JSON list of C-alpha atoms in Angstrom, two decimals:
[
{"chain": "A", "resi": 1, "resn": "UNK", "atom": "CA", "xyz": [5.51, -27.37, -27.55]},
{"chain": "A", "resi": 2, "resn": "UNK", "atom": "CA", "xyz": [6.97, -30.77, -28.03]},
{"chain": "A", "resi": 3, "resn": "UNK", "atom": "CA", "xyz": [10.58, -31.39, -26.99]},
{"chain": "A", "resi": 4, "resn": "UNK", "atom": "CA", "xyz": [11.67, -32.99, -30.25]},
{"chain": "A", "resi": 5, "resn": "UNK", "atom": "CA", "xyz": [10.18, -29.96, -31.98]},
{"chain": "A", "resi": 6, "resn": "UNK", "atom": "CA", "xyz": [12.63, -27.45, -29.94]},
{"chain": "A", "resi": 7, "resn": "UNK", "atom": "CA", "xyz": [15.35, -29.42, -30.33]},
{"chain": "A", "resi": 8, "resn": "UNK", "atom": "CA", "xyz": [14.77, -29.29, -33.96]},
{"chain": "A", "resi": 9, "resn": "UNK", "atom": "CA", "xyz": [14.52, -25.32, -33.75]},
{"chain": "A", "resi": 10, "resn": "UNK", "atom": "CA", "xyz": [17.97, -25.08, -31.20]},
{"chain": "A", "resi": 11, "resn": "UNK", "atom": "CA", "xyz": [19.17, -27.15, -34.03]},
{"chain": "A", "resi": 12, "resn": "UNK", "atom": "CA", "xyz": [18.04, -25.14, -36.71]},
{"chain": "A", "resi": 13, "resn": "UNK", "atom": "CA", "xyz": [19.50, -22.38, -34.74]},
{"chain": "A", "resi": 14, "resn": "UNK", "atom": "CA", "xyz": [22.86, -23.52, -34.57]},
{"chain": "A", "resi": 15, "resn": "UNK", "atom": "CA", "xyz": [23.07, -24.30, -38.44]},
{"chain": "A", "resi": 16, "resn": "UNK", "atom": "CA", "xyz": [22.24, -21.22, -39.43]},
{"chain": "A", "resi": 17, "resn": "UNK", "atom": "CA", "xyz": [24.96, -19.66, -36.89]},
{"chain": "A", "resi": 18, "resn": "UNK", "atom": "CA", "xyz": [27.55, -22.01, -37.46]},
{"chain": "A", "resi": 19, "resn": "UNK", "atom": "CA", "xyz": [26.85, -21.40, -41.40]},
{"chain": "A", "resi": 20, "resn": "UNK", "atom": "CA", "xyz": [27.53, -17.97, -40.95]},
{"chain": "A", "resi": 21, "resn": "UNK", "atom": "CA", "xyz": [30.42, -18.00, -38.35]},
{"chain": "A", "resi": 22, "resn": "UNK", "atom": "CA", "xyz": [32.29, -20.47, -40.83]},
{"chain": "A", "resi": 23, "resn": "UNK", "atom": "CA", "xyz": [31.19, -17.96, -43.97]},
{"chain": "A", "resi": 24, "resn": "UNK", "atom": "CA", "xyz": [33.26, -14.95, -41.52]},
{"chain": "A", "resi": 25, "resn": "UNK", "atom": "CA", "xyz": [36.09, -17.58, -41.11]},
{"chain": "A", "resi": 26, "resn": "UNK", "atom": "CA", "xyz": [36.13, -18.51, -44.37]},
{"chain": "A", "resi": 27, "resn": "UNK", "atom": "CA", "xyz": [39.46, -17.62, -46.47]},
{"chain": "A", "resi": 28, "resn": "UNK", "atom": "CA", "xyz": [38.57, -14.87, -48.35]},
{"chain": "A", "resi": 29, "resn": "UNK", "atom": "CA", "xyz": [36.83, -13.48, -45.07]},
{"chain": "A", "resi": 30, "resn": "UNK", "atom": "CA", "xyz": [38.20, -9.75, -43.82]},
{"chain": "A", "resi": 31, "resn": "UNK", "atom": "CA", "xyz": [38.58, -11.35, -40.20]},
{"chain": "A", "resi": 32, "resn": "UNK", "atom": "CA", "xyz": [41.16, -13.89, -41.95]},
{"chain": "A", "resi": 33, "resn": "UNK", "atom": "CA", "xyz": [42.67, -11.94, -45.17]},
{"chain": "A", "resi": 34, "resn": "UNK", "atom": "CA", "xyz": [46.45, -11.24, -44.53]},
{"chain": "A", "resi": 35, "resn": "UNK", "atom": "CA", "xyz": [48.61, -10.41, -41.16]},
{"chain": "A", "resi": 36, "resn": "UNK", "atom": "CA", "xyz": [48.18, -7.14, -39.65]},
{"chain": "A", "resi": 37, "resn": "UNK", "atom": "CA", "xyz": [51.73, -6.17, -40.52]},
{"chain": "A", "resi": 38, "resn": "UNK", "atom": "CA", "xyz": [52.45, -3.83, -43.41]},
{"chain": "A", "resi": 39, "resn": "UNK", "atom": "CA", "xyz": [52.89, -5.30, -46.40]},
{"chain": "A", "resi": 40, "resn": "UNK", "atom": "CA", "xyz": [56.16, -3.50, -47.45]},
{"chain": "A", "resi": 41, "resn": "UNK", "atom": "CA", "xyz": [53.53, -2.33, -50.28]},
{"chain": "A", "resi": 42, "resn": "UNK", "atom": "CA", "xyz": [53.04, 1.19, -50.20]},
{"chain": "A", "resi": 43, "resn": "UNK", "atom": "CA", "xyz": [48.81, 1.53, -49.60]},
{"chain": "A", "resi": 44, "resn": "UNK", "atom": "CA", "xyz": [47.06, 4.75, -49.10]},
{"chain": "A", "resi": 45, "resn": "UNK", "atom": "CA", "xyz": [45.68, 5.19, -45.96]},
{"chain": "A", "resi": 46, "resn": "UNK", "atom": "CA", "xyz": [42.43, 4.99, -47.18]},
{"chain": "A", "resi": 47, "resn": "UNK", "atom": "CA", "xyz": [42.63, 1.32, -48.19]},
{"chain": "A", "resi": 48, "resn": "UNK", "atom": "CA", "xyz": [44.30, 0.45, -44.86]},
{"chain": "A", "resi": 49, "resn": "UNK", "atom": "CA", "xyz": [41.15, 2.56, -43.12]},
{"chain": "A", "resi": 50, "resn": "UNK", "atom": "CA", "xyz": [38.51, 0.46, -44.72]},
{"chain": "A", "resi": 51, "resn": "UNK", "atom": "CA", "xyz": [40.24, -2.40, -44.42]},
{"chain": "A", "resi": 52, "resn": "UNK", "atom": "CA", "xyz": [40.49, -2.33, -40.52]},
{"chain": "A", "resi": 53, "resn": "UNK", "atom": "CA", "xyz": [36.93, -1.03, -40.65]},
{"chain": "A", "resi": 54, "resn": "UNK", "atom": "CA", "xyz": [35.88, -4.02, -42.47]},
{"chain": "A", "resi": 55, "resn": "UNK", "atom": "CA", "xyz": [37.89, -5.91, -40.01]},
{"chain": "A", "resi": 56, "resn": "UNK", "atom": "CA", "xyz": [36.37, -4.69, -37.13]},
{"chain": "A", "resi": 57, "resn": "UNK", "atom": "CA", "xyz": [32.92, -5.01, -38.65]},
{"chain": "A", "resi": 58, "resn": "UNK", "atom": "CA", "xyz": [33.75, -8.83, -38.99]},
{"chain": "A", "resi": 59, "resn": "UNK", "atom": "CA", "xyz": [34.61, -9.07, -35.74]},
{"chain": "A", "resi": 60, "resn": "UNK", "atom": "CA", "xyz": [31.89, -7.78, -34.05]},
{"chain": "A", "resi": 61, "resn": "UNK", "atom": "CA", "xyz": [29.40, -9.86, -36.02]},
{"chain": "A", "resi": 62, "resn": "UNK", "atom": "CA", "xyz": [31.49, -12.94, -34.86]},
{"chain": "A", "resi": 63, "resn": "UNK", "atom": "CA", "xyz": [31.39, -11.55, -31.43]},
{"chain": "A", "resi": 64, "resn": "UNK", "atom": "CA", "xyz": [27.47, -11.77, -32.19]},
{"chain": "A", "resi": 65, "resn": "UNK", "atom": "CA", "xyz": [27.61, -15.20, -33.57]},
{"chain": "A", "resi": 66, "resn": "UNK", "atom": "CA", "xyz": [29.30, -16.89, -30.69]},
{"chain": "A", "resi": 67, "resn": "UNK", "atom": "CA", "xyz": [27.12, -15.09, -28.11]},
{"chain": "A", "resi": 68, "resn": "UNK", "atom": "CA", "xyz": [24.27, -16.62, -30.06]},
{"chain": "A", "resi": 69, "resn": "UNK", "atom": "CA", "xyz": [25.32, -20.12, -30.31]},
{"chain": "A", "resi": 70, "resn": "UNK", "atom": "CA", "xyz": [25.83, -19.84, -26.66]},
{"chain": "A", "resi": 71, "resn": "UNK", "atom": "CA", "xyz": [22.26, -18.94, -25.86]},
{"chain": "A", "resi": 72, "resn": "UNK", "atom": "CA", "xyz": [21.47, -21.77, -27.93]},
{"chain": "A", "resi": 73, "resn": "UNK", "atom": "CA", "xyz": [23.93, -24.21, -25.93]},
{"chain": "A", "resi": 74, "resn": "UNK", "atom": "CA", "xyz": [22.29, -22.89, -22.63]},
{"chain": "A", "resi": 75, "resn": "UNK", "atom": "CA", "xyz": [18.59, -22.92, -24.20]},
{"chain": "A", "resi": 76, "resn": "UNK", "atom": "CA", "xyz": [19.65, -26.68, -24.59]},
{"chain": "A", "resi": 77, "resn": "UNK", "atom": "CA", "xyz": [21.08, -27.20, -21.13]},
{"chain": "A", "resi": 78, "resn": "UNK", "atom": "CA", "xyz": [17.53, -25.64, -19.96]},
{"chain": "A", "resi": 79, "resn": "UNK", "atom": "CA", "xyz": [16.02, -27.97, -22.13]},
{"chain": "A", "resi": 80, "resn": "UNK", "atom": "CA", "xyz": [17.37, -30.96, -20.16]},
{"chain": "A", "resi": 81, "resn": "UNK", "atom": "CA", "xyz": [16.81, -29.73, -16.84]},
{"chain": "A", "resi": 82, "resn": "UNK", "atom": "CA", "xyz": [13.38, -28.90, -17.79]},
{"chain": "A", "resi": 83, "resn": "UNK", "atom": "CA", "xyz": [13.64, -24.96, -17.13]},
{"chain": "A", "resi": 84, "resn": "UNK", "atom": "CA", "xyz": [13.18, -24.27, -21.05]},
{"chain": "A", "resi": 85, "resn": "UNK", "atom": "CA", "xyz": [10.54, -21.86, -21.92]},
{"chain": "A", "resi": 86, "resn": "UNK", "atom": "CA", "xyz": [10.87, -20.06, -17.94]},
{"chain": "A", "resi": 87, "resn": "UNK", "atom": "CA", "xyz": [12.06, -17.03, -17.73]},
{"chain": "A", "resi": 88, "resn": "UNK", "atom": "CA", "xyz": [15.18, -16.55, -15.70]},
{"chain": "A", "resi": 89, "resn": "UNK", "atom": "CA", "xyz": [13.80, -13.27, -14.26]},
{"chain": "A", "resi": 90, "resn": "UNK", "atom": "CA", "xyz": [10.83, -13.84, -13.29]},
{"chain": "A", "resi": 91, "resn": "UNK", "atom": "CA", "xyz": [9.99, -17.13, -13.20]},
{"chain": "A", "resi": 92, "resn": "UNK", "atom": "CA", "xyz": [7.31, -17.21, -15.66]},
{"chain": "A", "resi": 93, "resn": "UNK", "atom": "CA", "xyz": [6.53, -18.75, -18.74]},
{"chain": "A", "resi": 94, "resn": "UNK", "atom": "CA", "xyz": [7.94, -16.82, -22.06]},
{"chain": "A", "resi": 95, "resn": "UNK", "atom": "CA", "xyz": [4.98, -16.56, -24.25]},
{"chain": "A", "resi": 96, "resn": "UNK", "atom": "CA", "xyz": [5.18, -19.51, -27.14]},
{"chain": "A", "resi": 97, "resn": "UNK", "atom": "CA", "xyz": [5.23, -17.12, -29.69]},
{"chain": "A", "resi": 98, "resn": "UNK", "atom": "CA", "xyz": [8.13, -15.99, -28.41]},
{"chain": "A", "resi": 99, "resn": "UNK", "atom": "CA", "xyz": [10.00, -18.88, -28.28]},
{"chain": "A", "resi": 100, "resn": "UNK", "atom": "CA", "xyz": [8.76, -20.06, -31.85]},
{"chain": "A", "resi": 101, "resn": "UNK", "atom": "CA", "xyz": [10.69, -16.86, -32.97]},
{"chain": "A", "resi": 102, "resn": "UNK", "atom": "CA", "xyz": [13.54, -17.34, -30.66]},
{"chain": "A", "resi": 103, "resn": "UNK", "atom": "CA", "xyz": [13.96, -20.55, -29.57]},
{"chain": "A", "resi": 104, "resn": "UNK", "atom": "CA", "xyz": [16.91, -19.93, -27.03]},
{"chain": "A", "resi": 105, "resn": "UNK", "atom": "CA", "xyz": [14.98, -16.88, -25.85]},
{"chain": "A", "resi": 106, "resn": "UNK", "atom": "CA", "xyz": [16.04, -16.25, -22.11]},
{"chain": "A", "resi": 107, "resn": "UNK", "atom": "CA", "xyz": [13.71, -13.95, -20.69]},
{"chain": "A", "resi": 108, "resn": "UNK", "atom": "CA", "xyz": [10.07, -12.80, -21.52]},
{"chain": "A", "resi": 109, "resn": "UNK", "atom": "CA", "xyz": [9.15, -9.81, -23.45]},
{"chain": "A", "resi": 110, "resn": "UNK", "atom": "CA", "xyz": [8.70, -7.79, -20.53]},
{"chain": "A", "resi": 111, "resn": "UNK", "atom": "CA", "xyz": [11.72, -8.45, -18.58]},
{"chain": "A", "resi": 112, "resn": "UNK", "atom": "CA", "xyz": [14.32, -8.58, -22.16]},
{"chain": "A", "resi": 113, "resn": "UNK", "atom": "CA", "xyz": [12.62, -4.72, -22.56]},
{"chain": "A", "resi": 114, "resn": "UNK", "atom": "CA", "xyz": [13.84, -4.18, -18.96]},
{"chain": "A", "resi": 115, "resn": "UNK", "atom": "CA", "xyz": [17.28, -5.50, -19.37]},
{"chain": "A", "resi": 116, "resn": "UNK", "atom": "CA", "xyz": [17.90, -3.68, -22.56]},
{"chain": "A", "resi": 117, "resn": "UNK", "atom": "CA", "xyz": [16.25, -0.81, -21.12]},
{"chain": "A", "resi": 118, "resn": "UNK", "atom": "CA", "xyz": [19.08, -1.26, -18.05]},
{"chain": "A", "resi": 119, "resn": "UNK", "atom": "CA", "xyz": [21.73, -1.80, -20.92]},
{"chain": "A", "resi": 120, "resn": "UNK", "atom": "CA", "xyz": [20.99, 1.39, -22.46]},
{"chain": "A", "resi": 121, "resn": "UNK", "atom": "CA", "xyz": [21.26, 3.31, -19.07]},
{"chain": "A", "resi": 122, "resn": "UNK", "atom": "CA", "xyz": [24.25, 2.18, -18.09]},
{"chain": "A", "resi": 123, "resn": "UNK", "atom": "CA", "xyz": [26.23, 2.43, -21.41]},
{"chain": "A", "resi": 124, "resn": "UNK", "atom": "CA", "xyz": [25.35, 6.34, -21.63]},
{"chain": "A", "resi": 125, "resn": "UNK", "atom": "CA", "xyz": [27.88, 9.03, -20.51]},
{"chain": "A", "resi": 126, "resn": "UNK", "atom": "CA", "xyz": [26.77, 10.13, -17.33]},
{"chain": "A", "resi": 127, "resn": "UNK", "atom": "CA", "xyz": [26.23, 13.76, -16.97]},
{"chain": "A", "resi": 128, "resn": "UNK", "atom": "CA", "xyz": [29.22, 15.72, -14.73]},
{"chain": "A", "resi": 129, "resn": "UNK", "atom": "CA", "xyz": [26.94, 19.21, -14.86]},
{"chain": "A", "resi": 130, "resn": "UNK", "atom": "CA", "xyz": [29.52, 20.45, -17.71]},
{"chain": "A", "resi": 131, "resn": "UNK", "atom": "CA", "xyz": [28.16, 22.65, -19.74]},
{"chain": "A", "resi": 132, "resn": "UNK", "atom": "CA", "xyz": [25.26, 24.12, -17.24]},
{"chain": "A", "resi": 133, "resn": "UNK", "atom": "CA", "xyz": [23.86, 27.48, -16.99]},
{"chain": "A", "resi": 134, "resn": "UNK", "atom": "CA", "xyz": [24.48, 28.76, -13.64]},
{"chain": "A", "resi": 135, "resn": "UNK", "atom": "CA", "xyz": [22.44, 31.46, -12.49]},
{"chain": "A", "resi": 136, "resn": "UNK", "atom": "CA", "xyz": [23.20, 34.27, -10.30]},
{"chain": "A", "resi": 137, "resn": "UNK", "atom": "CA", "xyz": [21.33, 35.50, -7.35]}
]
């Protein structure tokens, strides 16, 4: 793949995140709407519960949206350096396919299953034997 072509795609990439960051910053956007303080307006808790939900929810899509426009920042800086399309695990090339799909992809298919895999693991509870059966002799 031609260099101008995945700097069109990084590009690309960026639009489309920037688009939607600014539609989340926006002025009528939950993440944006109001202060946090009460309003002196008596609301039912209800309201106040979706609205922090919704709140929340906007934030962690933003969360999302910077983390992506950083891969594509660093997908760039590999571009330069002329590490793009390597895998930073492994060492090997990241199928093209891949990388026509996600551009700022960092790892190949085997190792992002590994790391996610890893993710998974570590973000479960871990089991203190609560709630066992012991057996007597």
């Amino acid at each position: 793949m031609k260099d101008d072509t995945i700097r069109k795609r990084l590009a690309a990439a960026s639009d489309r995140l920037l688009a939607l960051r600014s539609s989340l910053l926006g002025p009528d956007s939950a993440a944006s709407a109001g202060s946090p303080e009460p309003s002196g307006n008596e609301e039912h808790p209800a309201d106040i519960a979706s609205e922090t939900f919704e709140r929340s929810k906007d934030l962690s899509i933003l969360l999302g949206v910077e983390a992506g426009l950083a891969d594509v920042e660093r997908a760039s800086d590999r571009l330069a350096s002329g590490t793009y399309g390597i895998c930073e695990a492994c060492g090997k090339p990241i199928n093209p396919g891949r990388l026509e799909a996600l551009p700022a992809a960092r790892y190949c298919t085997k190792d992002q299953a590994r790391m996610e895999r890893e993710l998974s693991m570590s973000s479960r509870p871990r089991s203190r034997g609560y709630g066992r059966i012991a057996l007597a002799d």
